[in-house]
mmCIF file of C-alpha atoms in Angstrom:
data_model
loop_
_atom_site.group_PDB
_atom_site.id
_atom_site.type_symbol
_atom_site.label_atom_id
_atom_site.label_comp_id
_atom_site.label_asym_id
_atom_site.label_seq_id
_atom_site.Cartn_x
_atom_site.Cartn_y
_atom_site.Cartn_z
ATOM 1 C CA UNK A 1 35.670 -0.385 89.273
ATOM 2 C CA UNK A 2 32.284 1.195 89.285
ATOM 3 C CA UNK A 3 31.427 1.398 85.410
ATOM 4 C CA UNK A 4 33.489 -1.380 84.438
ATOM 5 C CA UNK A 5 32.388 -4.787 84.581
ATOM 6 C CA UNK A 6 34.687 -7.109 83.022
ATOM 7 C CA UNK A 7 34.467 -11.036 82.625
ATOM 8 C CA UNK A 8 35.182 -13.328 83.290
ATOM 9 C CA UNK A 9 37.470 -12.443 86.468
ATOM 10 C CA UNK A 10 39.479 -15.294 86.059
ATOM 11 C CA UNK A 11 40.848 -17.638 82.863
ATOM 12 C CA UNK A 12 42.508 -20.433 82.984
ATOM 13 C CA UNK A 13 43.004 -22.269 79.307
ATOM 14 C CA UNK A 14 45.267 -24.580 77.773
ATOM 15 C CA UNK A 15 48.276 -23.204 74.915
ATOM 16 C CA UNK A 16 46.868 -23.217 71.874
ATOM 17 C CA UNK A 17 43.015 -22.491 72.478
ATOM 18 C CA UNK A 18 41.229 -19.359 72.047
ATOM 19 C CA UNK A 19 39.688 -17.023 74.530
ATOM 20 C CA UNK A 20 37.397 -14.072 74.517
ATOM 21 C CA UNK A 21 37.216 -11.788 77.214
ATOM 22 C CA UNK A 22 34.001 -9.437 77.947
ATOM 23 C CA UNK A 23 34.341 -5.596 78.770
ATOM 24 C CA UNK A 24 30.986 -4.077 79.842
ATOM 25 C CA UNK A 25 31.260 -0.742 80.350
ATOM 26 C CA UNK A 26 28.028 1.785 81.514
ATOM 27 C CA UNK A 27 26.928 3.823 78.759
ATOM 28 C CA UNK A 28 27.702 7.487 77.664
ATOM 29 C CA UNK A 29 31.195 6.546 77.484
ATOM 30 C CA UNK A 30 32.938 6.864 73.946
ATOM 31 C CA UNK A 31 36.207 5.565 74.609
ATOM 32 C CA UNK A 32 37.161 2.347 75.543
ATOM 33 C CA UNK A 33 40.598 0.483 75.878
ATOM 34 C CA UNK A 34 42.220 -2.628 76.630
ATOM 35 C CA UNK A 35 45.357 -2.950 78.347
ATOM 36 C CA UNK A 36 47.555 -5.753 79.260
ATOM 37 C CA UNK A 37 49.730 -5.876 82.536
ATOM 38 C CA UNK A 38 51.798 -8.956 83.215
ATOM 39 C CA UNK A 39 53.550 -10.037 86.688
ATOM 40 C CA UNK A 40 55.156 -7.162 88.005
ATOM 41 C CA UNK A 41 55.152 -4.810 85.408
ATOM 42 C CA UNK A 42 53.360 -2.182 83.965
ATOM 43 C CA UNK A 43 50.262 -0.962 81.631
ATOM 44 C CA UNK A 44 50.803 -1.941 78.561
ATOM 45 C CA UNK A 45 48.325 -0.393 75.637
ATOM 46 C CA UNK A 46 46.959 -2.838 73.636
ATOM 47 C CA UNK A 47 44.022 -1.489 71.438
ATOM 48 C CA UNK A 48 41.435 2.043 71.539
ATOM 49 C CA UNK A 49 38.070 2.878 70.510
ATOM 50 C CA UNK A 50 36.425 6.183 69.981
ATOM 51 C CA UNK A 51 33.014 5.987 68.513
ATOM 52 C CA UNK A 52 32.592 5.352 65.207
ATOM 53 C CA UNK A 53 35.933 5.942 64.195
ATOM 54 C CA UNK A 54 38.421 3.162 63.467
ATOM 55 C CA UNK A 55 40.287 1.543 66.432
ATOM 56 C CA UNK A 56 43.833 2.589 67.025
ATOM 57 C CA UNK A 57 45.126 -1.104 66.533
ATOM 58 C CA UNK A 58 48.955 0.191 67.554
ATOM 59 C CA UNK A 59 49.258 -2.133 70.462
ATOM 60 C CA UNK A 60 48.669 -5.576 69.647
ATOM 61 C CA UNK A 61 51.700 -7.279 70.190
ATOM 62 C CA UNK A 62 50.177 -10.205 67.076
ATOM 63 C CA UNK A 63 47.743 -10.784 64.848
ATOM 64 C CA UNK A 64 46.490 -13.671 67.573
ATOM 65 C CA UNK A 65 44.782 -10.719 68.548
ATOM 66 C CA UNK A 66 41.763 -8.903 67.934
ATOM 67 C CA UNK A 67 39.161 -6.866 69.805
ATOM 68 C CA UNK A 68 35.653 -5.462 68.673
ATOM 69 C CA UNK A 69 32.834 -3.049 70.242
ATOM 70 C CA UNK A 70 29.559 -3.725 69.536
ATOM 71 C CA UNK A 71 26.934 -0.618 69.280
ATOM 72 C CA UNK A 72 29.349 1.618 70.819
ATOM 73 C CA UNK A 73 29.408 -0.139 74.371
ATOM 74 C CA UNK A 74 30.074 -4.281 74.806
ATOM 75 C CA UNK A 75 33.442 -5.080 74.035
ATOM 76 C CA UNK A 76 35.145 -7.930 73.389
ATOM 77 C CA UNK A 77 39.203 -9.427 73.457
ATOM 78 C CA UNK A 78 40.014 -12.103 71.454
ATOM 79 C CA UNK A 79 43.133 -14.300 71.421
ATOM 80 C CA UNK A 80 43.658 -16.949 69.227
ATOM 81 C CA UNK A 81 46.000 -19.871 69.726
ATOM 82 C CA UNK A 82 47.116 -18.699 73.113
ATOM 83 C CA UNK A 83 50.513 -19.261 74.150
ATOM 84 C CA UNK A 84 51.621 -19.201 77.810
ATOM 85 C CA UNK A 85 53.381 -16.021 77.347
ATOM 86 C CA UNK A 86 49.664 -14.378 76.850
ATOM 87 C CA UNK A 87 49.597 -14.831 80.743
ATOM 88 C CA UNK A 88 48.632 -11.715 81.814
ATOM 89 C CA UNK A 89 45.582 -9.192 83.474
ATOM 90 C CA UNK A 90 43.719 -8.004 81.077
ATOM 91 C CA UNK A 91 42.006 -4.942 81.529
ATOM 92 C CA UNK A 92 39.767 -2.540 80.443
ATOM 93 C CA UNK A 93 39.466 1.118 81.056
ATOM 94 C CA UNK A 94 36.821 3.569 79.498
ATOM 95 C CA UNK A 95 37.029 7.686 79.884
ATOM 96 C CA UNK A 96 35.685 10.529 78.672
ATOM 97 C CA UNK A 97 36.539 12.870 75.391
ATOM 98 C CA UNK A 98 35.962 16.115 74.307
ATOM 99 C CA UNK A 99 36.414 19.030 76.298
ATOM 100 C CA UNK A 100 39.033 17.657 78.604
ATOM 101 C CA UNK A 101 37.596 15.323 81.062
ATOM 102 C CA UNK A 102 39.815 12.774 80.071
ATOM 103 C CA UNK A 103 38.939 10.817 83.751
ATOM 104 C CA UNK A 104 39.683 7.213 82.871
ATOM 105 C CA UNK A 105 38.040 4.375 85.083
ATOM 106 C CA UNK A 106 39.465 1.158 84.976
ATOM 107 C CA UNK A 107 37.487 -2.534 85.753
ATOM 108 C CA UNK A 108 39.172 -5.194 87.974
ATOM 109 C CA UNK A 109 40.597 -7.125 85.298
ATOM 110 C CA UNK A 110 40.843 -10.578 83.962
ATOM 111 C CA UNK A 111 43.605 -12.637 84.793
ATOM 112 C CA UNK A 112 44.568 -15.064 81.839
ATOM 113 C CA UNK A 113 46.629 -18.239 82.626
ATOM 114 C CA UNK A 114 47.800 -20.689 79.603
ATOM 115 C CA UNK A 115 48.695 -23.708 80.909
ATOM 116 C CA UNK B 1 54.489 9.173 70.848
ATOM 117 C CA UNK B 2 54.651 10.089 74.824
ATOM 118 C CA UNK B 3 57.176 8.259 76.745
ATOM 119 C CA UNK B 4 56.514 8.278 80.495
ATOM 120 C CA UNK B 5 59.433 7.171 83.165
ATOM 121 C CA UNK B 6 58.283 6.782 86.661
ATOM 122 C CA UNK B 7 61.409 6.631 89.621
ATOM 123 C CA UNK B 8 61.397 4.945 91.617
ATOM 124 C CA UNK B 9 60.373 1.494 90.789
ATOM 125 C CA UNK B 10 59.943 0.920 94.821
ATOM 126 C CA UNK B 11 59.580 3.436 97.867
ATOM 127 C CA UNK B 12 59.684 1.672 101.638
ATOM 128 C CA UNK B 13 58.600 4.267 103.978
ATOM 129 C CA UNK B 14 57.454 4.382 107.689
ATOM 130 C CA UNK B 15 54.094 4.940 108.716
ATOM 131 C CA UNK B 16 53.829 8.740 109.483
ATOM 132 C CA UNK B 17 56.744 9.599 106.805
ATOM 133 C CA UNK B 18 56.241 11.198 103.387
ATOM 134 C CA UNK B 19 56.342 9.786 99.917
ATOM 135 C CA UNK B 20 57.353 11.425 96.736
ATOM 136 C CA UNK B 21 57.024 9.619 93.167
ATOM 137 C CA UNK B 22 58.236 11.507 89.776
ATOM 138 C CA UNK B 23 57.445 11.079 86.287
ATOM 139 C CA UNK B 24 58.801 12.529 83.284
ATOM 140 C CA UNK B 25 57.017 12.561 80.116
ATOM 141 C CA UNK B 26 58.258 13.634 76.933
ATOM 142 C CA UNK B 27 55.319 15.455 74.820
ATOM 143 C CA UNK B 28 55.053 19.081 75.236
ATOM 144 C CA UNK B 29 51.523 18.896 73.910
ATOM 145 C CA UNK B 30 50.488 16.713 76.528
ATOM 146 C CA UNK B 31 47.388 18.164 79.625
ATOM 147 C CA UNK B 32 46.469 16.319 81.794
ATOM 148 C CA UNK B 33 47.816 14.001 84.076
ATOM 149 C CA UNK B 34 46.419 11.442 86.510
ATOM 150 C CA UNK B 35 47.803 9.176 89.082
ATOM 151 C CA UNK B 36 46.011 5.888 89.789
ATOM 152 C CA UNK B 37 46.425 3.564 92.693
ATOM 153 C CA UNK B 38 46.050 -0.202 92.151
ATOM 154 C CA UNK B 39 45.541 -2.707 95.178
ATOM 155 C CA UNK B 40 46.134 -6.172 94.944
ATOM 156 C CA UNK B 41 43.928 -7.955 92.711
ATOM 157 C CA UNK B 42 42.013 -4.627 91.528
ATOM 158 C CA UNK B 43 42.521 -2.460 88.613
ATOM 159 C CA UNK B 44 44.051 0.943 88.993
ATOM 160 C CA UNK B 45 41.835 3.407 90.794
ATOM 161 C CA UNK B 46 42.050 7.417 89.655
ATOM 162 C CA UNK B 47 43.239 8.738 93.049
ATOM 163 C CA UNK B 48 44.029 12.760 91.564
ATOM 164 C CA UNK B 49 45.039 14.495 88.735
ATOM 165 C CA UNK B 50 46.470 17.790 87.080
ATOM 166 C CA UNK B 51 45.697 19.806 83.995
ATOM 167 C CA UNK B 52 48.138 21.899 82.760
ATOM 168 C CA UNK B 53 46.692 25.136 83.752
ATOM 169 C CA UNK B 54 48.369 24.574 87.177
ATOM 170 C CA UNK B 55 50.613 24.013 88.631
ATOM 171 C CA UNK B 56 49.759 22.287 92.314
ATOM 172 C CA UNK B 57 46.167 20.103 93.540
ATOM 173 C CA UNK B 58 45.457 18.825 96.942
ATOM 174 C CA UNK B 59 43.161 16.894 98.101
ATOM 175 C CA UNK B 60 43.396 15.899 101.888
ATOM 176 C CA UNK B 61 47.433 14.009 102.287
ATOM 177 C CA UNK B 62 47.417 13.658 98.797
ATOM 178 C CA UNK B 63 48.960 16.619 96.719
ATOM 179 C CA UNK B 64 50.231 16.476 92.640
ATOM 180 C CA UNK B 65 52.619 19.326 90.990
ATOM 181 C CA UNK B 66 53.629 19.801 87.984
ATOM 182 C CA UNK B 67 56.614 21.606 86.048
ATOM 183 C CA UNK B 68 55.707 21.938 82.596
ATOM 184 C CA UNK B 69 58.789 23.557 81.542
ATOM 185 C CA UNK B 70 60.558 20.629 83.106
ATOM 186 C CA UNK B 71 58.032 18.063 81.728
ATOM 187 C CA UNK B 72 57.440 16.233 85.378
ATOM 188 C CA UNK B 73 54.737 15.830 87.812
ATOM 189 C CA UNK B 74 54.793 14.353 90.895
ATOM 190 C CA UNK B 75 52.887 12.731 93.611
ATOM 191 C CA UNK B 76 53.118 13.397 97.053
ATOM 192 C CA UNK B 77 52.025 11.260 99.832
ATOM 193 C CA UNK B 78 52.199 12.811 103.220
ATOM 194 C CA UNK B 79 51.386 10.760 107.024
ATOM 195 C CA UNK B 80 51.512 7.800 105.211
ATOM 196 C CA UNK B 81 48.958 5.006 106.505
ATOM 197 C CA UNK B 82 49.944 1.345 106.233
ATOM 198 C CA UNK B 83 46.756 1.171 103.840
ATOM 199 C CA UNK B 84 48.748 3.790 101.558
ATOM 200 C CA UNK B 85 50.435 0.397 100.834
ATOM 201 C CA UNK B 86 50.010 -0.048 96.787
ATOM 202 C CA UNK B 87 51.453 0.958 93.454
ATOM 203 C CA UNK B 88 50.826 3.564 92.096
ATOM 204 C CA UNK B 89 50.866 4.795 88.118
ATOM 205 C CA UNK B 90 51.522 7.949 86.908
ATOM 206 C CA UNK B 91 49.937 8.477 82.897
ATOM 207 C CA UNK B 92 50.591 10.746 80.324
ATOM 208 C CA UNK B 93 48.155 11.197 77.053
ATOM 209 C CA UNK B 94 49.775 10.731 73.911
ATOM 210 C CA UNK B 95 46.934 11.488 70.908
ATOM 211 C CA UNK B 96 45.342 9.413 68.737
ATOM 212 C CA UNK B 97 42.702 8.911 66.558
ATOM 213 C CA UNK B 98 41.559 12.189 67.745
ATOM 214 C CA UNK B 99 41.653 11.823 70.923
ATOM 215 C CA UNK B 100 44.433 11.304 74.057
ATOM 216 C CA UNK B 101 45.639 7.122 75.059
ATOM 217 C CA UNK B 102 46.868 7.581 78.010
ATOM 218 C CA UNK B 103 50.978 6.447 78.461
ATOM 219 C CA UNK B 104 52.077 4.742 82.573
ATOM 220 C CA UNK B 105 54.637 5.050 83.871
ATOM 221 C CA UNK B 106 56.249 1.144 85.308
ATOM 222 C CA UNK B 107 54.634 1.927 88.671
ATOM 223 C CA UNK B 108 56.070 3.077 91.702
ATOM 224 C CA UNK B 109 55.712 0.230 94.669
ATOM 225 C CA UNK B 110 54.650 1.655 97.994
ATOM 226 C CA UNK B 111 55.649 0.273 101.263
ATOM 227 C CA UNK B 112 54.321 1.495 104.085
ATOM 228 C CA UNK B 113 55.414 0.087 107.601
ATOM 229 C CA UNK B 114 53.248 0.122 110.741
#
């Protein structure tokens, strides 16, 4: 979506490499998140940031995976060792805090297949 | 934490008909609540929301309400266009790290035939 840029849009790797996928959100945006949502199902929360505060690390499912933001805007998915059951649309959604605008907008996604 | 249930997992309506899609959530605290539409190969698009200050929004054949003594919210759909055709995610904040991660709902599919 407009505000979201996310790459690549497409990933296809073999098990056991590792991946990085790009979130490029427009700036005055604080938070940022990364979601997973596999065939048929729903959003599932994988990792938050908000500023300069720590990340809420609560939903990655393993320690194959990690995520960083650089100067508060680029940020970056990691998965190490992928397994086929990492097949999935990745996406990335950033909104506004504070007051109450809590309007999240979401990018189109990157859709990881391990082969 | 919020926990968000969305009924029903698929709707199949005809074109012209209403739809209705419920979610409960579980968090009193929780304020606002948005309902996103995803398309085939997109990411979810916000398509309306509700803070709890009210209790009803419109906008066009789109309409939300909310019962916050009830903890739902709903989404109503009315002349439904074959391009209403989606699912559709209902979300719930649950707070952390000082501020709200939004909880979805499973996603409601909607059919709509021509």
């Amino acid at each position: 979506g407009a505000g979201v840029s996310q790459s690549p849009s497409n990933k296809v790797t073999e098990k056991g490499k590792d991946v990085e996928l790009r979130c490029d959100p427009i700036s005055g945006h604080t938070a940022l998140y990364w979601y997973r949502q596999s065939l048929g199902q729903g959003l599932e929360f994988l990792i938050y940031f908000q500023g300069n505060s720590a990340p809420d690390k609560s939903g990655l499912p393993s320690d194959r995976f990690s995520a960083e933001r650089t100067g508060g805007s680029v940020s970056t998915l990691t998965i190490q060792r992928t397994q086929q059951e990492d097949s999935a649309v990745y996406l990335c959604a950033i909104g506004r805090t504070g007051s109450g605008n809590y309007g999240y907008t979401f990018g189109s996604g990157t859709r990881l297949t391990v082969v | 934490g919020e926990n968000v249930e969305q009924h029903p997992s698929t709707l199949s309506v005809q074109e012209g008909d209403s739809a209705v899609i419920k979610c409960t959530y579980s968090d009193s605290a929780s304020n606002y609540f948005p309902w996103y539409k995803q398309e085939l190969g997109k990411g979810p698009q916000l398509i309306i929301d509700i803070r709890s200050n009210v209790g009803e929004k419109k906008d066009q054949r789109i309409a939300v309400t909310l019962n916050k003594t009830a903890k739902h919210f709903s989404l109503h759909i009315t002349e439904t266009q074959p391009e209403d055709s989606a699912v559709y995610f209902c979300a719930a904040p649950r707070r952390g790290g000082g501020s709200y991660i939004p909880t979805f709902g499973r996603g409601t599919s909607l059919i709509v035939h021509p």
